[in-house]
Tab-separated table of C-alpha atoms in Angstrom:
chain	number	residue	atom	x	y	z
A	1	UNK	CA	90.104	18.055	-148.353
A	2	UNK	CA	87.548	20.423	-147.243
A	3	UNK	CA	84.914	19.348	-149.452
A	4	UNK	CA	85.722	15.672	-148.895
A	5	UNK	CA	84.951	16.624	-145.384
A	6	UNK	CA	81.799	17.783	-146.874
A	7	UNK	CA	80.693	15.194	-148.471
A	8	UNK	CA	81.550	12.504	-145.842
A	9	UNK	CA	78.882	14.221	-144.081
A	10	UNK	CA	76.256	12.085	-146.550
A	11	UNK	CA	77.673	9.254	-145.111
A	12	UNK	CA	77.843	10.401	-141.336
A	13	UNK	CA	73.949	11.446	-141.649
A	14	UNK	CA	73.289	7.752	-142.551
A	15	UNK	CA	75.359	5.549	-140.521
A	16	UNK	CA	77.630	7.024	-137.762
A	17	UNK	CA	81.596	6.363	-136.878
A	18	UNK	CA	80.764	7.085	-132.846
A	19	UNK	CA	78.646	5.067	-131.039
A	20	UNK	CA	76.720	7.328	-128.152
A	21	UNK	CA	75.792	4.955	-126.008
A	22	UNK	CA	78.441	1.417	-124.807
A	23	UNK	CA	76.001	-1.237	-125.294
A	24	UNK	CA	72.242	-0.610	-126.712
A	25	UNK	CA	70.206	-3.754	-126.610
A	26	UNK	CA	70.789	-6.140	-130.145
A	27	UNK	CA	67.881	-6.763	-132.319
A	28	UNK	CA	66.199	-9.795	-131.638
A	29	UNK	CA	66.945	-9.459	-127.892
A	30	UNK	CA	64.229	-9.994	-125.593
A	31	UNK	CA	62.694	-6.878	-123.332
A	32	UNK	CA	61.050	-7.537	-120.210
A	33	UNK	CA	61.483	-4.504	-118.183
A	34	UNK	CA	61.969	-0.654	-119.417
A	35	UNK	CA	64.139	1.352	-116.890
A	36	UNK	CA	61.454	3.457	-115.494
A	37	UNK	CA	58.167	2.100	-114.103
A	38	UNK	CA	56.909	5.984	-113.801
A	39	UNK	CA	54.098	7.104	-115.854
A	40	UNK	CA	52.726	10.742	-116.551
A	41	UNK	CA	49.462	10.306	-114.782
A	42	UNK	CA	51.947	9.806	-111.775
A	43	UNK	CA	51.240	5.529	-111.645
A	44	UNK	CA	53.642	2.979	-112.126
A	45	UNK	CA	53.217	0.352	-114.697
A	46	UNK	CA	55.292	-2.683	-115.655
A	47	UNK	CA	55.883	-3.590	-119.143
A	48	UNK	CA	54.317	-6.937	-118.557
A	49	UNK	CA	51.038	-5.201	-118.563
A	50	UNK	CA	51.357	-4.338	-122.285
A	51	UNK	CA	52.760	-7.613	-123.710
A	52	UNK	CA	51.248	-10.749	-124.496
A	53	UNK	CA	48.902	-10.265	-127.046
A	54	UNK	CA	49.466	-7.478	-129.133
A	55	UNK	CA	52.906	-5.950	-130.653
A	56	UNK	CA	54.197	-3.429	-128.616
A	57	UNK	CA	55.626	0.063	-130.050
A	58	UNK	CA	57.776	2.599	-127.688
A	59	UNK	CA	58.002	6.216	-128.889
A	60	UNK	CA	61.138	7.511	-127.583
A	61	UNK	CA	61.262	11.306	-127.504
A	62	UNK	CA	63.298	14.229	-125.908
A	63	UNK	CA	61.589	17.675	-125.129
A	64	UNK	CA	62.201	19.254	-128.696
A	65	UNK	CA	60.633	20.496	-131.219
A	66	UNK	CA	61.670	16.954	-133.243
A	67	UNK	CA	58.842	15.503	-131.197
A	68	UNK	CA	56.535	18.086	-131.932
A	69	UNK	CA	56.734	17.520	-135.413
A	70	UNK	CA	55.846	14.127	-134.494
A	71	UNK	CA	53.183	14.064	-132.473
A	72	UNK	CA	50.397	14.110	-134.528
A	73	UNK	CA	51.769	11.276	-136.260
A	74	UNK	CA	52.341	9.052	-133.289
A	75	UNK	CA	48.645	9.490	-132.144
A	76	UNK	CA	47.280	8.343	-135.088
A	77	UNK	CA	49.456	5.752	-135.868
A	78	UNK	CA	48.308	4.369	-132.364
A	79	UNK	CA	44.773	4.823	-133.642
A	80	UNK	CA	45.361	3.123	-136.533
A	81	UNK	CA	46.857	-0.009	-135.321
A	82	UNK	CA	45.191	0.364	-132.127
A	83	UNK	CA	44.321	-3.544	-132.720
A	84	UNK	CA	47.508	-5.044	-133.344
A	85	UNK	CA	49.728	-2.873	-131.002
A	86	UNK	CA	49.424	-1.017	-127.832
A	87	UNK	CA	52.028	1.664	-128.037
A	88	UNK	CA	53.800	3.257	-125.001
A	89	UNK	CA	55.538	6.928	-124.925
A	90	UNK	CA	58.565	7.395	-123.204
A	91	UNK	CA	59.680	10.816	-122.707
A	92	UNK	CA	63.015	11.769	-121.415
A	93	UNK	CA	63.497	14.397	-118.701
A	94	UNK	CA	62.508	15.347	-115.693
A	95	UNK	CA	59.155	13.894	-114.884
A	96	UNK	CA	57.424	17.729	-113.942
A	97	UNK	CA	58.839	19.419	-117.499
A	98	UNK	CA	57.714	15.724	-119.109
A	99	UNK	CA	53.740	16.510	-117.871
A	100	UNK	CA	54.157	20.381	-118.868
A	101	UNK	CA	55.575	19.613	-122.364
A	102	UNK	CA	53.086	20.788	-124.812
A	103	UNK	CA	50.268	17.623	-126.052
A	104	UNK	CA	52.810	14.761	-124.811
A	105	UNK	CA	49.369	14.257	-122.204
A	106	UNK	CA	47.213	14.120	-124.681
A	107	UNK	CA	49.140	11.505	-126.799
A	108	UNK	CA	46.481	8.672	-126.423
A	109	UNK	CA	48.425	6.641	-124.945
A	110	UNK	CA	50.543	5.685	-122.160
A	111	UNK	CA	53.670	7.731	-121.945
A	112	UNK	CA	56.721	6.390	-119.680
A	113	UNK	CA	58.634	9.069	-118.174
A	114	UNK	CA	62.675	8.752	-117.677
A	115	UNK	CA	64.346	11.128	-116.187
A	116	UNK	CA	67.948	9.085	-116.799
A	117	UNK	CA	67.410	8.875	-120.047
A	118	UNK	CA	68.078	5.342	-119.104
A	119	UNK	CA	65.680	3.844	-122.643
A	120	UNK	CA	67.442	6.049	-124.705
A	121	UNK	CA	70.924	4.573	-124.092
A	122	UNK	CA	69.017	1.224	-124.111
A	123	UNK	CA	67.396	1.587	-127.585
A	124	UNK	CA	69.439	3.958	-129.613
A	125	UNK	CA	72.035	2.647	-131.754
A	126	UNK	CA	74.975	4.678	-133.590
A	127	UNK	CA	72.893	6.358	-136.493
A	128	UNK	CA	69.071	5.742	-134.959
A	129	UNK	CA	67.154	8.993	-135.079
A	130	UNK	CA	65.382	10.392	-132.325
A	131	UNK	CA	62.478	10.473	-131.639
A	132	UNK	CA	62.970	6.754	-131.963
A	133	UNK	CA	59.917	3.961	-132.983
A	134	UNK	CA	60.977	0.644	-131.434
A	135	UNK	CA	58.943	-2.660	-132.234
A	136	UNK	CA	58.743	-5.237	-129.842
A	137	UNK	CA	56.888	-8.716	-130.306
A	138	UNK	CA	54.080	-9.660	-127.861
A	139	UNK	CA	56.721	-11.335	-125.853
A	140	UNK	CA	59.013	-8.494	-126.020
A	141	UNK	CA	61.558	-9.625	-128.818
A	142	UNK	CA	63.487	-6.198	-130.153
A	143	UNK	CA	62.032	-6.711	-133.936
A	144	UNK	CA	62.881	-3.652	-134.987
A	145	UNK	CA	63.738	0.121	-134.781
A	146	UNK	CA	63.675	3.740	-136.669
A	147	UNK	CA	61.724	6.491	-137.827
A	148	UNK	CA	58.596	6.945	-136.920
A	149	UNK	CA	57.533	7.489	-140.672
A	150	UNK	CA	58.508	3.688	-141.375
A	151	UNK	CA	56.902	2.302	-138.666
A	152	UNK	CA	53.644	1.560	-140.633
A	153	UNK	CA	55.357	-0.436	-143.435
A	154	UNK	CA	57.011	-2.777	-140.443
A	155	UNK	CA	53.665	-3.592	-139.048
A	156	UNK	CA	52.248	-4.167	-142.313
A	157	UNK	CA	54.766	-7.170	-142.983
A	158	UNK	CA	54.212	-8.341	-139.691
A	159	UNK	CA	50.763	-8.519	-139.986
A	160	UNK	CA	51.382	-10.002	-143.658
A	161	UNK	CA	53.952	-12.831	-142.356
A	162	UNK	CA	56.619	-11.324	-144.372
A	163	UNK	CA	58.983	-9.236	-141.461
A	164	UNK	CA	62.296	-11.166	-141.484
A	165	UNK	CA	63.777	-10.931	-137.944
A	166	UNK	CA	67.414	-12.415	-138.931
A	167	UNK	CA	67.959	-10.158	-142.108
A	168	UNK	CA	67.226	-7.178	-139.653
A	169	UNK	CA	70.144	-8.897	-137.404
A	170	UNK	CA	72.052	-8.932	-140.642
A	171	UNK	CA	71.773	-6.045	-141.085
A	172	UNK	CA	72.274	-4.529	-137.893
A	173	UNK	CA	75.651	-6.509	-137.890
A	174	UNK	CA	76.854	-4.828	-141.316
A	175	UNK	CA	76.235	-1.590	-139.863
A	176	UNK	CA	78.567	-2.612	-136.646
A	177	UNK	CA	80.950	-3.940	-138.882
A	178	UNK	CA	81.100	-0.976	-141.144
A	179	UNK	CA	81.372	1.430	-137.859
A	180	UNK	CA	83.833	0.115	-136.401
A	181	UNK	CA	86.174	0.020	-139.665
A	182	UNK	CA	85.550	3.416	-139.931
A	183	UNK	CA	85.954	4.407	-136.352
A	184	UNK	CA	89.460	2.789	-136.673
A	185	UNK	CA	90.126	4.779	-140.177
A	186	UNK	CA	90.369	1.255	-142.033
A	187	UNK	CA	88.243	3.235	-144.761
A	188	UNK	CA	89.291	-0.249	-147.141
A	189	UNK	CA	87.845	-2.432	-145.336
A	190	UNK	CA	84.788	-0.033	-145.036
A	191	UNK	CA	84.714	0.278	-148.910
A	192	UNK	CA	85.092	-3.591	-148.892
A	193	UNK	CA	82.202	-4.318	-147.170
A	194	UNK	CA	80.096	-1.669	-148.995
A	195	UNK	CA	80.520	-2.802	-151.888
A	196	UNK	CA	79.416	-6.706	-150.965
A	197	UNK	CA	76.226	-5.711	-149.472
A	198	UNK	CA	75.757	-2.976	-152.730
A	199	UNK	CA	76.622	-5.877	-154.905
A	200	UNK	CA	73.613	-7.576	-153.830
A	201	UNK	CA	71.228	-4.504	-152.955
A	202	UNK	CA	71.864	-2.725	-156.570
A	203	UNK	CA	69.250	-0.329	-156.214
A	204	UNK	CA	70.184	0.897	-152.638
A	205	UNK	CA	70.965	4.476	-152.519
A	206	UNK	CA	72.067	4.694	-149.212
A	207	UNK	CA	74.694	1.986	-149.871
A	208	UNK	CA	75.731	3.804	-153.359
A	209	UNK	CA	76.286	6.937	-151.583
A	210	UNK	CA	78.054	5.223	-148.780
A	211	UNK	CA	80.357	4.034	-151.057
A	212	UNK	CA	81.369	7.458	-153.152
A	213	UNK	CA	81.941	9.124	-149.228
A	214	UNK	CA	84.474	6.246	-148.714
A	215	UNK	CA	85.839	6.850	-152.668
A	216	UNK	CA	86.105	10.045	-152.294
A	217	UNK	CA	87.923	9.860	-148.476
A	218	UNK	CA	90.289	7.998	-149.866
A	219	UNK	CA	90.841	10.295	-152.777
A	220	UNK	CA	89.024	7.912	-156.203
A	221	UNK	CA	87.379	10.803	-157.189
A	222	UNK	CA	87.233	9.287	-160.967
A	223	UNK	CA	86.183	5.696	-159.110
A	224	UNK	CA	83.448	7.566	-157.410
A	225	UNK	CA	82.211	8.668	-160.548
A	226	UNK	CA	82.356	5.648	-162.578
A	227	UNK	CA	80.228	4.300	-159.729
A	228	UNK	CA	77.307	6.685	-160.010
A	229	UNK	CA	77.513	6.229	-163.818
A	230	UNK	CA	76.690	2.871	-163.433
A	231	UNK	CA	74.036	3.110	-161.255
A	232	UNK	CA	72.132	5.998	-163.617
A	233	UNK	CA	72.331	3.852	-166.217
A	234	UNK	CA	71.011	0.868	-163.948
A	235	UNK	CA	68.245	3.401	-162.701
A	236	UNK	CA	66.910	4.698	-165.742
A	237	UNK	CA	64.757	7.858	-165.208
A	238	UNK	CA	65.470	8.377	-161.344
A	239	UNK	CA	66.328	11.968	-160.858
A	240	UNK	CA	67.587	11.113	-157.887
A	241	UNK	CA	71.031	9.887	-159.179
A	242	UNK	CA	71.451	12.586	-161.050
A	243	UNK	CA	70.641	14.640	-158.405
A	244	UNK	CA	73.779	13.224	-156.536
A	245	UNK	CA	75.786	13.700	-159.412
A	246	UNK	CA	74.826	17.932	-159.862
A	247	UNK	CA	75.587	17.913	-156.202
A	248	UNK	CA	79.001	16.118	-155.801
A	249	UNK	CA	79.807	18.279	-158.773
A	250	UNK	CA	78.670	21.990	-157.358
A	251	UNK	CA	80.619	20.826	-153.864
A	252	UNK	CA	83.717	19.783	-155.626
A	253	UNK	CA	83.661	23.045	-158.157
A	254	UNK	CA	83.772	21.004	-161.336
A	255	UNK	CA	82.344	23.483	-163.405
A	256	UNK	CA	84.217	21.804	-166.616
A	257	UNK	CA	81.834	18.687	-166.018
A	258	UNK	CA	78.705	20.301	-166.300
A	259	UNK	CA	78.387	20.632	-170.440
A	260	UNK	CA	78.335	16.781	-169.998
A	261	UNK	CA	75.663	16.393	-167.104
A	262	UNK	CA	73.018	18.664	-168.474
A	263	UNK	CA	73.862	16.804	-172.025
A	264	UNK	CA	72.890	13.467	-170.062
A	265	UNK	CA	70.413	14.553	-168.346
A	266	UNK	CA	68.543	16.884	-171.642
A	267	UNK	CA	69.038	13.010	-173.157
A	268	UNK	CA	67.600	11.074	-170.175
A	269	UNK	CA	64.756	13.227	-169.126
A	270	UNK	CA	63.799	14.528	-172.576
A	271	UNK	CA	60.145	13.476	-172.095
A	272	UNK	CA	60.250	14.636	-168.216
A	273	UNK	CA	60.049	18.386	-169.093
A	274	UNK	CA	59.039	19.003	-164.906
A	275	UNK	CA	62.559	17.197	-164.503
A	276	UNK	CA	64.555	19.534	-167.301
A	277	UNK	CA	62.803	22.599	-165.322
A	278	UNK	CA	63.290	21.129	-162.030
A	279	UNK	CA	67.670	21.288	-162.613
A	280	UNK	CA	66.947	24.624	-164.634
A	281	UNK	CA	65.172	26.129	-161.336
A	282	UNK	CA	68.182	24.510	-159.434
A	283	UNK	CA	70.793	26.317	-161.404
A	284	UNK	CA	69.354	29.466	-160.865
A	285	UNK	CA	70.144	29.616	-157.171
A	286	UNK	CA	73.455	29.348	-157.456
A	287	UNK	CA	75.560	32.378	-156.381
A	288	UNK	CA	76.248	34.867	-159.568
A	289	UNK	CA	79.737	33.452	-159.813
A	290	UNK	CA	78.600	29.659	-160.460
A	291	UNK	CA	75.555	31.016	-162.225
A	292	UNK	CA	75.668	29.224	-166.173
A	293	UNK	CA	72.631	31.005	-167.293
A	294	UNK	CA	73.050	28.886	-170.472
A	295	UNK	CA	72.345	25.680	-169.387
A	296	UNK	CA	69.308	27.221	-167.674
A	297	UNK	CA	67.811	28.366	-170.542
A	298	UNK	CA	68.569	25.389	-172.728
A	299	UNK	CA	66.733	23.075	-169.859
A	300	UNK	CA	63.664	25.190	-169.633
A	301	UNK	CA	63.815	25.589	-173.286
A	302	UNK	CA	64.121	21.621	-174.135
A	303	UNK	CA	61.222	20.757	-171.934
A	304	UNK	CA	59.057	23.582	-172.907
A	305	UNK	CA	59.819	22.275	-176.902
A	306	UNK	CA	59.509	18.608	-176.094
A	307	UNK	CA	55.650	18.609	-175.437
A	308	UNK	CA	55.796	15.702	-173.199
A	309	UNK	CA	52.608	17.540	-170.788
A	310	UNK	CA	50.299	14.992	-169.297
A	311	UNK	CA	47.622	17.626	-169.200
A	312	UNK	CA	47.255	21.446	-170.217
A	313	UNK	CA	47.519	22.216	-166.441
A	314	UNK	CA	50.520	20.398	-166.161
A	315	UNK	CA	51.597	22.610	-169.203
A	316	UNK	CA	50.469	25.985	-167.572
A	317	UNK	CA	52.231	25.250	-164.181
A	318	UNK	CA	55.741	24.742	-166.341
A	319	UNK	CA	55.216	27.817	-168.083
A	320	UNK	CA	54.597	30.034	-164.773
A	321	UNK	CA	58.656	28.683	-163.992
A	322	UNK	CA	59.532	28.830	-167.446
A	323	UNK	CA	58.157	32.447	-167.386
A	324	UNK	CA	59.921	33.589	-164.487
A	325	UNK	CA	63.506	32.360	-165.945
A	326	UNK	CA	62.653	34.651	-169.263
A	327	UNK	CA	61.663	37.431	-166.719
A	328	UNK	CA	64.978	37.252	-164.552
A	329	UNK	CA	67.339	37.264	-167.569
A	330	UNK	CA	65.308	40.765	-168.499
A	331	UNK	CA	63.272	39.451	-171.559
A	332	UNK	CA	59.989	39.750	-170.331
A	333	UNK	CA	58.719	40.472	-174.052
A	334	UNK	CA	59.118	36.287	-174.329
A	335	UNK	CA	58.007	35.950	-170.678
A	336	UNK	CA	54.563	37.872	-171.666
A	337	UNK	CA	54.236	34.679	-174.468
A	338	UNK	CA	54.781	32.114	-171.833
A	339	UNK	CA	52.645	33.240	-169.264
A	340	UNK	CA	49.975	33.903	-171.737
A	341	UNK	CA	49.864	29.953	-172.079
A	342	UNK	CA	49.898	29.580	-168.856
A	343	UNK	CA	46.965	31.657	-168.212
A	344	UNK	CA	44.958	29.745	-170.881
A	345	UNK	CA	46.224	26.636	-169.829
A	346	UNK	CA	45.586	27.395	-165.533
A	347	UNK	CA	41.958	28.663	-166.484
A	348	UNK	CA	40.739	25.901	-164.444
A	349	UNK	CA	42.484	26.138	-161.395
A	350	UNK	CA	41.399	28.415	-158.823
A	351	UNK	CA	44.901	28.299	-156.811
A	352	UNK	CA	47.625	28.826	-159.495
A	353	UNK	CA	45.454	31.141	-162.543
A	354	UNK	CA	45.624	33.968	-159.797
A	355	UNK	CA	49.279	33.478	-159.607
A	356	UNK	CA	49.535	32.997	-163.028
A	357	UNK	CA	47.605	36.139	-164.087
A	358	UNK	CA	49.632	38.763	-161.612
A	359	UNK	CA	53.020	37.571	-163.566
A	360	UNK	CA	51.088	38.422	-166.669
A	361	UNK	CA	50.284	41.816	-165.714
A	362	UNK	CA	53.736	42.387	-164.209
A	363	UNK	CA	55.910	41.234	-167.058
A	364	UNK	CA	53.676	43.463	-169.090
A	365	UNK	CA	54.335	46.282	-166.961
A	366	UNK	CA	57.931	45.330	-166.688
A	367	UNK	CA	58.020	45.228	-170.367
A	368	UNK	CA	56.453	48.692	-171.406
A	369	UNK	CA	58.142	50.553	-168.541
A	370	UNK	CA	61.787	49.243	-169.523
A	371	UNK	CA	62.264	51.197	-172.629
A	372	UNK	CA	61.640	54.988	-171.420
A	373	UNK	CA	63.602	54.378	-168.666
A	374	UNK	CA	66.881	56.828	-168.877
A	375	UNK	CA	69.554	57.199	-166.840
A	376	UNK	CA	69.857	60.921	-164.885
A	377	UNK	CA	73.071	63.670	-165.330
A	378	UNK	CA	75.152	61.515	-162.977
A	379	UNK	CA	77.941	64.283	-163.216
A	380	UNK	CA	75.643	66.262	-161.534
């Protein structure tokens, strides 16, 4: 139960059981005022001011270092849509630590400052990150709301004709419905609902793993398995699903499932060698107990022997890993081979051939020190 705990988390991350606030505002509603009127060059401004013509985008952001990651971002998304939206920071705090806190001043733009927190329980739904991009329309219809990173694609379709206000209500009533089942442990009807909206979004990710948490809550482990099966074969060469599947089966300590993954995945990825080396590298950081040194070496050896290298740097960078594995394991004599290549192959790149030729020159060191090494009296 303690790893189906675990794993639930995946599902927690991406849509949350708890709602933090009692009633954030529904997309599609309209906006006409935001709680504060304060700004951080001490004036007051009405939201009015900023509607009308343009889109309008609110950065929500607590003092963190979230929001210092993002910034940078947030100014030059402002820059770069500078003639379709005006966007407005709010920060929330105390109006004196909101001025002090380090670049939100030099944003570029406007930045609100709430000291309630009063926007944040306004804007943020169960599972909306913070800091928090909100679209609103130039009459100050909620379109939309997320990460900043997405924000670009949203004002694209806008601009383009193509955002679809009512399949963003849609959606944001699935999400309710799906809370609340959960919240009330009717994990079923959770599944239930999943699995309609998967049904017609195949290729959602989210939605698949949304669906093994619930599986595997109510204790389908086998069911949560056939579904990821399907979806790999659905998905071709996306890593990613097999990169679930490695996951669920490291948390769960299936160890006896393993000779069949790395069979798949040798058969799937057999001309993605950085793929085969990618699981290989992952394997060997595992703890010594869960350690299978034998897969690793049959991964990094299938994609070194399947020649599927776009280019002879792409060949030298694969041998510098494939290299290292050979080192750990103590057989640098095979290592010194590999990282040969790789030195022939890197010749042309300034940033790795360094790298590549100081693991040439310690595996040979490695290598002729290893055999006059003896062990002292240790009776004495």
């Amino acid at each position: 139960m303690h790893k189906i705990k675990l794993l639930l988390l995946t599902l927690l991350l991406l849509i949350s059981a708890v709602c933090l606030y009692a009633d954030p505002l529904k997309t599609g509603s309209q906006v006409t005022v935001l709680p504060s009127p304060l700004y951080l060059d001490d004036s007051n401004k009405t939201l009015a001011e900023f509607l009308g013509e343009k889109y309008v985008v609110l950065f929500i952001w607590e003092m963190n270092n979230a929001a210092l990651t993002e910034f940078y971002s947030a100014a030059n998304l402002a820059i770069r849509n500078r003639d379709v939206a005006n966007f407005i920071g709010i920060g929330i705090g105390p109006h004196d630590q909101l001025k002090r806190f380090p670049g939100a001043v030099r944003l570029g733009f406007p930045v609100n400052s709430d000291h309630r927190g009063a926007a944040k329980a306004l804007f943020q739904r169960p599972g909306d990150p913070m800091p928090l991009a909100v679209l609103l329309d130039k009459n100050g219809v909620l379109l939309w709301r997320g990460r900043l990173q997405n924000l670009q694609a949203i004002i694209n379709s806008c601009k383009e004709g193509k955002f679809d206000l009512q399949e963003q209500i849609r959606l944001e009533d699935f999400s309710a419905a799906v809370n609340a089942a959960i919240s009330e442990n009717k994990f079923e009807d959770a599944l239930n609902l999943l699995a309609a909206e998967y049904a017609n979004h195949p290729n959602n990710i989210d939605l698949l793993q949304m669906q093994m948490a619930m599986l595997l809550r109510l204790d389908r482990r086998d069911d949560a398995f056939a579904l990821l099966h399907q979806a790999q074969q659905r998905a071709g060469d996306d890593y990613r699903y097999f990169e679930i599947e490695y996951k669920l089966i490291g948390e769960l300590n299936l160890t006896d499932n393993l000779p069949d993954f790395f069979s798949r995945v040798k058969t799937v990825f057999a001309k993605k060698p950085n793929i085969l080396i990618a699981f290989a590298l992952a394997e060997c950081q595992l703890p010594p107990e869960k350690l299978n040194l034998t897969f690793v070496l049959d991964l990094a050896a299938a994609g070194w022997q399947s020649g599927e290298f776009v280019s002879p740097e792409h060949r030298g960078l694969y041998a510098l890993d494939y290299a290292s594995i050979l080192h750990s394991i103590g057989r640098n004599d095979l290592a010194i081979i590999i990282i040969t290549q790789a030195c022939e192959d890197l010749k042309d790149n300034a940033t790795q051939l360094p790298r590549a030729q100081a693991a040439l020159t310690y595996y040979t060191k490695m290598n002729e020190i290893a055999p006059t090494v003896t062990l002292p009296d240790l009776k004495k």
